[in-house]
Structure formats: structure tokens, C-alpha cells
PDB file of C-alpha atoms in Angstrom:
ATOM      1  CA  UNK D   1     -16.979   0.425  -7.712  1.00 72.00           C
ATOM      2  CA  UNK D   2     -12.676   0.796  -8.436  1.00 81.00           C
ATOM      3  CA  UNK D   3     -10.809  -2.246  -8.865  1.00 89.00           C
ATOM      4  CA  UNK D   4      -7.170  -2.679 -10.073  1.00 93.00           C
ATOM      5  CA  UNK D   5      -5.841  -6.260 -11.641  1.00 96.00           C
ATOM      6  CA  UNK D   6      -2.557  -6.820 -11.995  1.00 97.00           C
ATOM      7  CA  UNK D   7      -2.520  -9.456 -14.803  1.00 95.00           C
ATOM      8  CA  UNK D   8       0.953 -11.297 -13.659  1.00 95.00           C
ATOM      9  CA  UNK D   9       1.793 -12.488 -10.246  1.00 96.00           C
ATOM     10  CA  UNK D  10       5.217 -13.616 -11.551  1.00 97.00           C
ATOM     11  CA  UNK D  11       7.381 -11.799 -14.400  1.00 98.00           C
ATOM     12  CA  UNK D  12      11.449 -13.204 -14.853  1.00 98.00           C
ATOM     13  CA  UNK D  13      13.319 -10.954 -17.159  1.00 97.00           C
ATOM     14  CA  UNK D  14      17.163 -11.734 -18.259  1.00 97.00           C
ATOM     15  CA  UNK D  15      19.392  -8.640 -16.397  1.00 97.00           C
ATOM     16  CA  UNK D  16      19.322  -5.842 -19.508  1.00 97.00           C
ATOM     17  CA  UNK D  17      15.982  -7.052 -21.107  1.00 97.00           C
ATOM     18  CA  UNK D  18      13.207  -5.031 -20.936  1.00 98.00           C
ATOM     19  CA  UNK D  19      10.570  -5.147 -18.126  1.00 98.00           C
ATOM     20  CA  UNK D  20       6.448  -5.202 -18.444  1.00 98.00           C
ATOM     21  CA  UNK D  21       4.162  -5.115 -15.311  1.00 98.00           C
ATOM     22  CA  UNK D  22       0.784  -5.173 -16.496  1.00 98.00           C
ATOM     23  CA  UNK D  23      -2.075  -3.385 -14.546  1.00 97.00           C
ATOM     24  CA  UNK D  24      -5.681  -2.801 -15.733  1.00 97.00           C
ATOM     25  CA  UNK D  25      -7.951  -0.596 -13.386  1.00 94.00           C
ATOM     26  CA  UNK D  26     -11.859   0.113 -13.460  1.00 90.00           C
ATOM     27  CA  UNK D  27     -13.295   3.020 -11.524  1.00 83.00           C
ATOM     28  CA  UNK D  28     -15.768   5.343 -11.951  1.00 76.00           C
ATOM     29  CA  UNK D  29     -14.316   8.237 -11.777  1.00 77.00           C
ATOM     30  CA  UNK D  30     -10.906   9.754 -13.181  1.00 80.00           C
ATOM     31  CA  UNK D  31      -8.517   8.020 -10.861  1.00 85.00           C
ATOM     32  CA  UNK D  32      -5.358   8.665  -9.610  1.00 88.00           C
ATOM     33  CA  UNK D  33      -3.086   5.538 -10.253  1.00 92.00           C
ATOM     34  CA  UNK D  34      -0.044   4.919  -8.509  1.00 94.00           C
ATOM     35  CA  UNK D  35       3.104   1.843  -8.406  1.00 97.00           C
ATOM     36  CA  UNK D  36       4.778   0.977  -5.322  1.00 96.00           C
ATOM     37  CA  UNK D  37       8.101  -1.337  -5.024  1.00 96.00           C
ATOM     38  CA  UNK D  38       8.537  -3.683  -1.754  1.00 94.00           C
ATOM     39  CA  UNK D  39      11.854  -4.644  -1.701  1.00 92.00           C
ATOM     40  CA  UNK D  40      12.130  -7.952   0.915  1.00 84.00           C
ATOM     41  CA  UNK D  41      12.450  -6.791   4.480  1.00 78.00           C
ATOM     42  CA  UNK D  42      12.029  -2.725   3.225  1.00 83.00           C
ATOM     43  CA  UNK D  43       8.717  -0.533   3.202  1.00 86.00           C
ATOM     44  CA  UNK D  44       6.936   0.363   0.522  1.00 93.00           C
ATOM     45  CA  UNK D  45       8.030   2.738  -2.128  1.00 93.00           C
ATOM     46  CA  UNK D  46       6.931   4.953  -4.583  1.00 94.00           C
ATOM     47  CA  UNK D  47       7.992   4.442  -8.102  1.00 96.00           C
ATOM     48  CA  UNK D  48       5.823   6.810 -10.007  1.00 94.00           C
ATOM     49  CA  UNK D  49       1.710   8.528 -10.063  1.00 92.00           C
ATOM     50  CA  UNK D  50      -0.316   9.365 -12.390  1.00 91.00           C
ATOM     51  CA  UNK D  51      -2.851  12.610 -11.800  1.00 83.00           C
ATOM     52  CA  UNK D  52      -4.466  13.427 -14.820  1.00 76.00           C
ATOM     53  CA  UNK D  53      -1.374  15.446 -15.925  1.00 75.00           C
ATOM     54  CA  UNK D  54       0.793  13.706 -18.722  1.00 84.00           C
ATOM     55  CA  UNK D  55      -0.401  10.038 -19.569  1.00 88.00           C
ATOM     56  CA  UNK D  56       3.403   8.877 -19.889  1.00 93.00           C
ATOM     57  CA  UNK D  57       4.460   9.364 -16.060  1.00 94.00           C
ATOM     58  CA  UNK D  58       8.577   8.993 -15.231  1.00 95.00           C
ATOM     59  CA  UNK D  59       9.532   7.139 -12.267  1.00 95.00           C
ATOM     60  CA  UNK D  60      12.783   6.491 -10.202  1.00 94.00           C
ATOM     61  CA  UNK D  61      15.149   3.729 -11.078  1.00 94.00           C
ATOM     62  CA  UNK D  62      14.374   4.566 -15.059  1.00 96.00           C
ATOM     63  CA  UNK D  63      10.679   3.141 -14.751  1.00 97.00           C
ATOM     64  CA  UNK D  64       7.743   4.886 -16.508  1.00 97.00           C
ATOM     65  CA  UNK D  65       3.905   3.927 -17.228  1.00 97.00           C
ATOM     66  CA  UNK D  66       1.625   5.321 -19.575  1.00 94.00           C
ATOM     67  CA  UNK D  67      -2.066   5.820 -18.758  1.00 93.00           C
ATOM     68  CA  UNK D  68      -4.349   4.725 -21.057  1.00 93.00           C
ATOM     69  CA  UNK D  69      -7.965   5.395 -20.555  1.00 90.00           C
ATOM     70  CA  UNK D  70      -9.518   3.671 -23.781  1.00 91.00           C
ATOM     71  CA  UNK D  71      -7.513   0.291 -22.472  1.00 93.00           C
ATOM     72  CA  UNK D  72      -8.085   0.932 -18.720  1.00 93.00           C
ATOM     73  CA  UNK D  73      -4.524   0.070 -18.336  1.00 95.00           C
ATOM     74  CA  UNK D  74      -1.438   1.541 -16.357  1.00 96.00           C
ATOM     75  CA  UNK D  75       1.468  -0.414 -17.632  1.00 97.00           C
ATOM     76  CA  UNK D  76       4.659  -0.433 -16.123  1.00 98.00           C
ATOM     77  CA  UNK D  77       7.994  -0.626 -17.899  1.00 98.00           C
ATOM     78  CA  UNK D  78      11.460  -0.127 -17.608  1.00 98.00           C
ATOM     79  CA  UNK D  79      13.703  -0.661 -20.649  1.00 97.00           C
ATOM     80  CA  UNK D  80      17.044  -2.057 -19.395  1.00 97.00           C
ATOM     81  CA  UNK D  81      16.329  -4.701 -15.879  1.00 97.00           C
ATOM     82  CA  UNK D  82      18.720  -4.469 -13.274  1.00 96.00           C
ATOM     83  CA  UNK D  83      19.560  -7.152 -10.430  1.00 96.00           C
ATOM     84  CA  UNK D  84      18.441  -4.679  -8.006  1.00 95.00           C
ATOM     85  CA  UNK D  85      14.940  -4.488  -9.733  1.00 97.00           C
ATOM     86  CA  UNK D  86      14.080  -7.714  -8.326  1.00 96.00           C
ATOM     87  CA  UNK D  87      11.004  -6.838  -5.968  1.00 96.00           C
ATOM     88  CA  UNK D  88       7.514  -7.056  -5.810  1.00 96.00           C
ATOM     89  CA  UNK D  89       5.457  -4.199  -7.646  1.00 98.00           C
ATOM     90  CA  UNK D  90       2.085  -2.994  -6.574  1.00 97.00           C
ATOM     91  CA  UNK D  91      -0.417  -0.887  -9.261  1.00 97.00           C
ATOM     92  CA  UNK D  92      -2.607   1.375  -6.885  1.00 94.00           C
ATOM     93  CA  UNK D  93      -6.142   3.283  -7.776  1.00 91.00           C
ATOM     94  CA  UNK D  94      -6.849   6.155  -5.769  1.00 87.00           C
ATOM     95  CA  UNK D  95     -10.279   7.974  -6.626  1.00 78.00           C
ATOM     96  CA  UNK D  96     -10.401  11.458  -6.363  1.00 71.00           C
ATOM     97  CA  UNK D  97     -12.153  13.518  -3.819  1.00 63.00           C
ATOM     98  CA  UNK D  98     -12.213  13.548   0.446  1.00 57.00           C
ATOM     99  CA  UNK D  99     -15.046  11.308   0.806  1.00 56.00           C
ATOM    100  CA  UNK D 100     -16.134   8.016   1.563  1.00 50.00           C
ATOM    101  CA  UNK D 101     -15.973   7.397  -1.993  1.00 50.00           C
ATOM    102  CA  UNK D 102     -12.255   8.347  -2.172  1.00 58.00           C
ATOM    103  CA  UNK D 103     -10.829   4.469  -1.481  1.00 77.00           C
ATOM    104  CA  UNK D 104      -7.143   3.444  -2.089  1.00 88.00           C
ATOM    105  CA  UNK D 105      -7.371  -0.304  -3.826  1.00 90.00           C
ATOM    106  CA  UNK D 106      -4.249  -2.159  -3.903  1.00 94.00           C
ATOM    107  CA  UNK D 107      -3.192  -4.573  -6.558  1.00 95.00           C
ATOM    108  CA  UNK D 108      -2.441  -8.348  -5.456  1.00 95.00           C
ATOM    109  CA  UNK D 109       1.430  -7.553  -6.824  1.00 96.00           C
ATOM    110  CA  UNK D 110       3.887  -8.925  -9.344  1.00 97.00           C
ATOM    111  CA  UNK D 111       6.798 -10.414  -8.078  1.00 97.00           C
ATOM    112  CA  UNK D 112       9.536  -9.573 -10.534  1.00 97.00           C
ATOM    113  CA  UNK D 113      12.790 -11.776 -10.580  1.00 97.00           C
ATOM    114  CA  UNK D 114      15.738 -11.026 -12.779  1.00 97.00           C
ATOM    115  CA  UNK D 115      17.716 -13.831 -14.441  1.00 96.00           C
ATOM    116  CA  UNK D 116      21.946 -13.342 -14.386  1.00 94.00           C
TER     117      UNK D 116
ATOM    118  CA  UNK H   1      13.804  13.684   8.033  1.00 62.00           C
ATOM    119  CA  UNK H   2      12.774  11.022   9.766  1.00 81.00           C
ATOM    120  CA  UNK H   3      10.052   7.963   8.576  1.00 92.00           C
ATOM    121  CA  UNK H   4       7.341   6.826   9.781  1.00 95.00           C
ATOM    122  CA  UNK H   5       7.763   4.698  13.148  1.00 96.00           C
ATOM    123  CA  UNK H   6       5.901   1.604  13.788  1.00 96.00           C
ATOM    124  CA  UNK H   7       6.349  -0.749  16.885  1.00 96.00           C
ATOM    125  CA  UNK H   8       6.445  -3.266  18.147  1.00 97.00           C
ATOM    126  CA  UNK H   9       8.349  -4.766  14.725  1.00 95.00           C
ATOM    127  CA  UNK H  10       7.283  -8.158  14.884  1.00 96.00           C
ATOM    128  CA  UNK H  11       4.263  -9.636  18.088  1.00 97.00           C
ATOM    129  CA  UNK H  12       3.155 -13.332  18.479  1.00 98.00           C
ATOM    130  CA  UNK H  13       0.001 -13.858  20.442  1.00 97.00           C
ATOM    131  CA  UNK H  14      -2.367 -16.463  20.726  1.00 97.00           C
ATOM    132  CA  UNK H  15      -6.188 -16.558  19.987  1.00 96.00           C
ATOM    133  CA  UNK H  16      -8.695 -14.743  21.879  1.00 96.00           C
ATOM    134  CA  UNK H  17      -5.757 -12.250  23.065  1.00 97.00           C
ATOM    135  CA  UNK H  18      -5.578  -8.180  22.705  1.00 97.00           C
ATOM    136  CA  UNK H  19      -2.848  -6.576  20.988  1.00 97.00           C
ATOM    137  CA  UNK H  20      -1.885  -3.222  19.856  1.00 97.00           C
ATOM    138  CA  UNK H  21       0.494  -1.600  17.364  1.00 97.00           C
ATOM    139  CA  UNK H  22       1.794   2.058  17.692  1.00 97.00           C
ATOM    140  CA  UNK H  23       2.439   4.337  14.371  1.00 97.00           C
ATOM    141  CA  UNK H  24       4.437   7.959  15.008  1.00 96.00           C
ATOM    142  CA  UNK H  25       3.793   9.385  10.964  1.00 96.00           C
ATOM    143  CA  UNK H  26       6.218  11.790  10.079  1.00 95.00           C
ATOM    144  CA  UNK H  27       6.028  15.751  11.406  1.00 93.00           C
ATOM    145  CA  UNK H  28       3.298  17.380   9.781  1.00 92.00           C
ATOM    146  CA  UNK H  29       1.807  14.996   8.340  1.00 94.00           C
ATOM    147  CA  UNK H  30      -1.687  15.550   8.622  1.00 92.00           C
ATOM    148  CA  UNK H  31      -3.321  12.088   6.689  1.00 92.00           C
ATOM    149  CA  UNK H  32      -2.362   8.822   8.422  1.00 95.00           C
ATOM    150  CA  UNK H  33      -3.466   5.749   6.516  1.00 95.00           C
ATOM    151  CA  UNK H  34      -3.088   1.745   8.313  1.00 97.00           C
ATOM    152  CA  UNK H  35      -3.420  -1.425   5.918  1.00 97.00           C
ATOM    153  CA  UNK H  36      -3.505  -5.019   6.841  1.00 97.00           C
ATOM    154  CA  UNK H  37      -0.568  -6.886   4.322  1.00 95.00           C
ATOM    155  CA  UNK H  38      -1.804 -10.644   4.227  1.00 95.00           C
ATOM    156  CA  UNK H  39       1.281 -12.722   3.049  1.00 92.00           C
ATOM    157  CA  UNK H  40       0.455 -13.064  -0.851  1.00 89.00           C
ATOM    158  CA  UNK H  41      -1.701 -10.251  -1.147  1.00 91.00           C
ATOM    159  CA  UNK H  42      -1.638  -6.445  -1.705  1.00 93.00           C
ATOM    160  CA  UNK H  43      -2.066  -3.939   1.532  1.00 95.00           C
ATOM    161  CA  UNK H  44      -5.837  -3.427   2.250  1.00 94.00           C
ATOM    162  CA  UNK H  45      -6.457   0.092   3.554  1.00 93.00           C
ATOM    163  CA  UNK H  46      -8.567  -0.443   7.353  1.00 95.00           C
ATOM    164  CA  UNK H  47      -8.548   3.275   8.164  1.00 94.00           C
ATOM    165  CA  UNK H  48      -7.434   6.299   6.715  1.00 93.00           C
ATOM    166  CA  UNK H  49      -7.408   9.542   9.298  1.00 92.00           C
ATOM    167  CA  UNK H  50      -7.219  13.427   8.574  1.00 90.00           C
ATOM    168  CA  UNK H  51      -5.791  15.153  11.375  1.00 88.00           C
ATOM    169  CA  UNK H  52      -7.698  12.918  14.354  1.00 85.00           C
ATOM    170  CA  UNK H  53     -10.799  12.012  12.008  1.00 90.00           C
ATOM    171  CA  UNK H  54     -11.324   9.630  10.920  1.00 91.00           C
ATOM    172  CA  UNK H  55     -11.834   9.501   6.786  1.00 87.00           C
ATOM    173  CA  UNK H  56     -12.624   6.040   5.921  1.00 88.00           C
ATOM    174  CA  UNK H  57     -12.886   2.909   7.804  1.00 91.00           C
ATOM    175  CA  UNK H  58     -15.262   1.110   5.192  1.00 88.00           C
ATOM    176  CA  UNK H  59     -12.563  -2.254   5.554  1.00 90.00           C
ATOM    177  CA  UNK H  60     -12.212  -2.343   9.203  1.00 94.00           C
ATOM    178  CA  UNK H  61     -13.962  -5.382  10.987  1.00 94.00           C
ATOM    179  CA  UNK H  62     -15.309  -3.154  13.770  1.00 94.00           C
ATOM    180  CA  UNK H  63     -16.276  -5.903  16.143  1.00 95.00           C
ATOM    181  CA  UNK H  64     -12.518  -6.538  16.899  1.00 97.00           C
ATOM    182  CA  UNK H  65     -10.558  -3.760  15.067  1.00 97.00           C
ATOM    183  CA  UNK H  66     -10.225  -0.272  16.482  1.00 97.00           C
ATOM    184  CA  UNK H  67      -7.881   2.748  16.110  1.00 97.00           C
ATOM    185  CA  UNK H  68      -7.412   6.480  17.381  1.00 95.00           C
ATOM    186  CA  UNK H  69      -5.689   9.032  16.414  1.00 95.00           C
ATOM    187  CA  UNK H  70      -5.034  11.499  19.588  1.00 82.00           C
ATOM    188  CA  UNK H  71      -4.373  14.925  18.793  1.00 84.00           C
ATOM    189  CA  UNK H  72      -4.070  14.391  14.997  1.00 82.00           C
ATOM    190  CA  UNK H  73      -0.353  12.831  15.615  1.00 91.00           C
ATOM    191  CA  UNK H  74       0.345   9.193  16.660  1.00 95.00           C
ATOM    192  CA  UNK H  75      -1.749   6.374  16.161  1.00 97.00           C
ATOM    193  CA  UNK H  76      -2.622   2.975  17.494  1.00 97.00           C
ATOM    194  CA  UNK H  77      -4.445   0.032  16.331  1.00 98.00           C
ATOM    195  CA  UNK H  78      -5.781  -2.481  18.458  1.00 98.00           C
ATOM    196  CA  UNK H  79      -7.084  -6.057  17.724  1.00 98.00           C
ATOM    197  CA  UNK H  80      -9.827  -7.380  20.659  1.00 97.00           C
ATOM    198  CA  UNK H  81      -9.800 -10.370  20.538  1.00 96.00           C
ATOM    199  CA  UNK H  82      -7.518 -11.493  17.656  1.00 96.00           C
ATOM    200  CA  UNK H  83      -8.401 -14.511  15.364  1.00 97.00           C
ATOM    201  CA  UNK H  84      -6.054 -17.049  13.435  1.00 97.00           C
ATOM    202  CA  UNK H  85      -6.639 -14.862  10.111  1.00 96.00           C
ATOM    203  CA  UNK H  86      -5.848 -11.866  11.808  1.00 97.00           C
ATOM    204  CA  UNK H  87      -2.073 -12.770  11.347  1.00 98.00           C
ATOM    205  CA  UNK H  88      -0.562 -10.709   8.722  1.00 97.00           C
ATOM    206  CA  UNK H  89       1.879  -7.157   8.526  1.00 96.00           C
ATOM    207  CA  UNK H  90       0.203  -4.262   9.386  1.00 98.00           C
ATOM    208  CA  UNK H  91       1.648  -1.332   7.596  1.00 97.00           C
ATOM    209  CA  UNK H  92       1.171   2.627   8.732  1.00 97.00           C
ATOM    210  CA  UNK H  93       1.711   5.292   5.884  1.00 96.00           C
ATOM    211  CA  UNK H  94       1.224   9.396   6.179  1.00 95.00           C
ATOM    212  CA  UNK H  95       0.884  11.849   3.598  1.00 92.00           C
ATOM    213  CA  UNK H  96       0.834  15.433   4.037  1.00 90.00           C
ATOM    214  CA  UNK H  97      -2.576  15.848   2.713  1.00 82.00           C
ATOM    215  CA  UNK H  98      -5.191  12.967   1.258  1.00 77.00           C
ATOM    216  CA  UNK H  99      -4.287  13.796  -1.729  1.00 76.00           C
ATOM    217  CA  UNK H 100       0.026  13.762  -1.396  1.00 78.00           C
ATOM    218  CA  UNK H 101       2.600  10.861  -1.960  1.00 86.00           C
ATOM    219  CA  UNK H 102       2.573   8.266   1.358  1.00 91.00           C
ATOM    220  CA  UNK H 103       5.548   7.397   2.864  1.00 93.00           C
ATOM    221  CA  UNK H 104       5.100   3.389   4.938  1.00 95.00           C
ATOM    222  CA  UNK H 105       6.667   2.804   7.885  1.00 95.00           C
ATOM    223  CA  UNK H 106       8.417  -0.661   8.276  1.00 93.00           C
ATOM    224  CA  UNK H 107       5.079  -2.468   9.537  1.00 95.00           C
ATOM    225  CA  UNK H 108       4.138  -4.659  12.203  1.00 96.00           C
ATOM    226  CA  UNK H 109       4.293  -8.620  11.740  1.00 96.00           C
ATOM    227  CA  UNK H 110       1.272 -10.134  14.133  1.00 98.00           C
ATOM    228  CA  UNK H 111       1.402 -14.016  14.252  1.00 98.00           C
ATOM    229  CA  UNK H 112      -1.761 -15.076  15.755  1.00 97.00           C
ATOM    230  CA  UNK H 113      -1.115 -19.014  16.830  1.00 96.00           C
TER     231      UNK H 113
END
């Protein structure tokens, strides 16, 4: 069974601190992982995936994660937080194949909030 | 290039009644994926379609929850008959393929009273 935890439903940051959206995944397999941004009143987004290429994936908006299989974890950061940052971040697992087996688990989000 | 459509935007219904949502993915876009967004949770994938298969629908409640996907383009999802805890957003997304990056439409915000 796959299963994605995103260990903060609330981060505040100061504008031009750094940012750190934890996510910790479990699957069986050699997932895909994935962040989204919902911005209030927008669809989702894609920030950045990880395939099994590079662990240290770049995003838009100057995010990046870094996949780290002994830690199970897909950490996001972003090294300078902007007002416009302020949104709430989903960590996705995607296991790989076109089967039944191939299920898309959502995080239950982070709301990030940034501090003037 | 156009998004992915969704409509109606926003529906209030009461118990016990039908309702549908329509989803136009965008052209060519041969996986089309619908989630149910409960306020304070993360999307939950109901049904994912490939072309006008259907993939995966291991999370839809098929007792009340149904969805088609005619001729591999639009799709609708229908609730019959809806219940309190029904009310939520329902999102659409399409990729190109399973495996490619999915774009969400706006989604659907179902009040069930």
C-alpha cells in the first residue's frame, strides 16, 4: 500500500526566510512524487516531479525538493519566501505502471502563510 | 491553449437529489482523472480514464457515483442520490498520457443541504 504524510498542516515563514514543506511517502514500488500549489480561488498547479531521474528536482517560482529514498522523504524548499508564496502545497505519490496498482495519493496539504 | 473546462462552477442541491458535473479536458488529452476536494483535505482521485476506459475507479462509491467518458473526450460525473457528505469541490484534471504532468480545471463546488 502508498501513502504520503505531509508532517505540517500549517508553516508561517517571515517574507525572505527560507521555506520547508515536509513530506514523507511509503510505497512499494519506486514512485513518482509530485507537489502541487492551490492558490485560493485558482486550480491546482504543478510546482515540480520527481521520476527517478535526478533526486534534487527544480521547480517554478525558485522551489526544489530532493528525493530521498533511505528517509522516505520529498522535502520541499524554497530559499528566499515571497508574499505571493502564500498557498496551500500538496506532496503527491504516483506509482508507476497502467494498472490498478498505479494510484495517485494526495497529501492532506500545508497551508503556508508568509509574515510582512 | 485552452484549460480544462468544468461546469457548472458552483451547484446547491438538497438530499436525496441527482446532480451532474461536466469536464471538457484539454485537446488531445487522452487520460482524464476526477477527484473529490473535501474542504480540509487533499483531492481523492474517484476515477481516472484512458481514452473512454476506464483505468481506476477503486475510490468511487459506486452505489451513488458514476461517470462516462463518451468518445474518449468530455466527461461527466453524476451523484444519484447525493448525501450531506457528498458536499465538497470536485476537481477534473487531463494529462496527455497516464504517465504526463495534469493540468485541473477550476472544479465544481456541490453544497448538499
Amino acid at each position: 500500500a502508498q501513502s504520503v504524510t505531509q508532517l505540517d498542516s500549517h508553516v508561517s515563514v517571515s517574507e525572505g526566510t527560507p521555506v520547508l514543506l515536509r513530506c514523507n511517502y511509503s510505497s512499494s514500488y519506486s514512485p513518482s512524487l509530485f507537489w502541487y500549489v492551490q492558490h485560493p480561488n485558482k486550480g491546482l498547479q504543478l510546482l515540480l516531479k520527481y521520476t527517478s531521474a535526478a533526486t534534487l528536482v527544480k521547480g517554478i517560482n525558485g522551489f526544489e525538493a530532493e528525493f530521498k529514498k533511505s528517509e522516505t522523504s520529498f522535502h520541499l524548499t524554497k530559499p528566499s519566501a515571497h508574499m505571493s508564496d502564500a498557498a496551500e502545497y500538496f506532496c503527491v505519490v504516483r506509482n508507476p505502471g497502467y494498472s490498478s496498482a498505479s494510484k495517485i495519493i494526495f497529501g492532506s496539504g500545508t497551508r503556508l502563510s508568509i509574515r510582512p | 491553449e485552452a484549460g480544462v473546462a468544468q461546469s457548472p462552477r458552483y451547484k446547491i442541491i438538497e438530499k436525496r437529489q441527482s446532480v451532474a458535473f461536466w469536464c471538457n479536458p484539454i485537446s488531445g488529452h487522452a487520460t482524464l482523472y476526477w477527484y473529490q476536494q473535501i474542504l480540509g483535505q487533499g483531492p481523492k482521485l474517484l476515477i481516472q480514464f484512458q481514452n473512454n476506459g476506464v483505468v481506476d475507479d477503486s475510490q468511487l462509491p459506486k452505489d451513488r457515483f458514476s461517470a462516462e467518458r463518451l468518445k474518449g473526450v468530455d466527461s461527466t460525473l453524476k451523484i444519484q442520490p447525493a448525501k450531506l457528505e457528498d458536499s465538497a469541490v470536485y476537481l477534473c484534471a487531463s494529462s496527455l498520457d497516464y504517465t504526463g504532468e495534469q493540468f485541473f480545471g477550476p472544479g465544481t463546488r456541490l453544497t448538499v443541504l
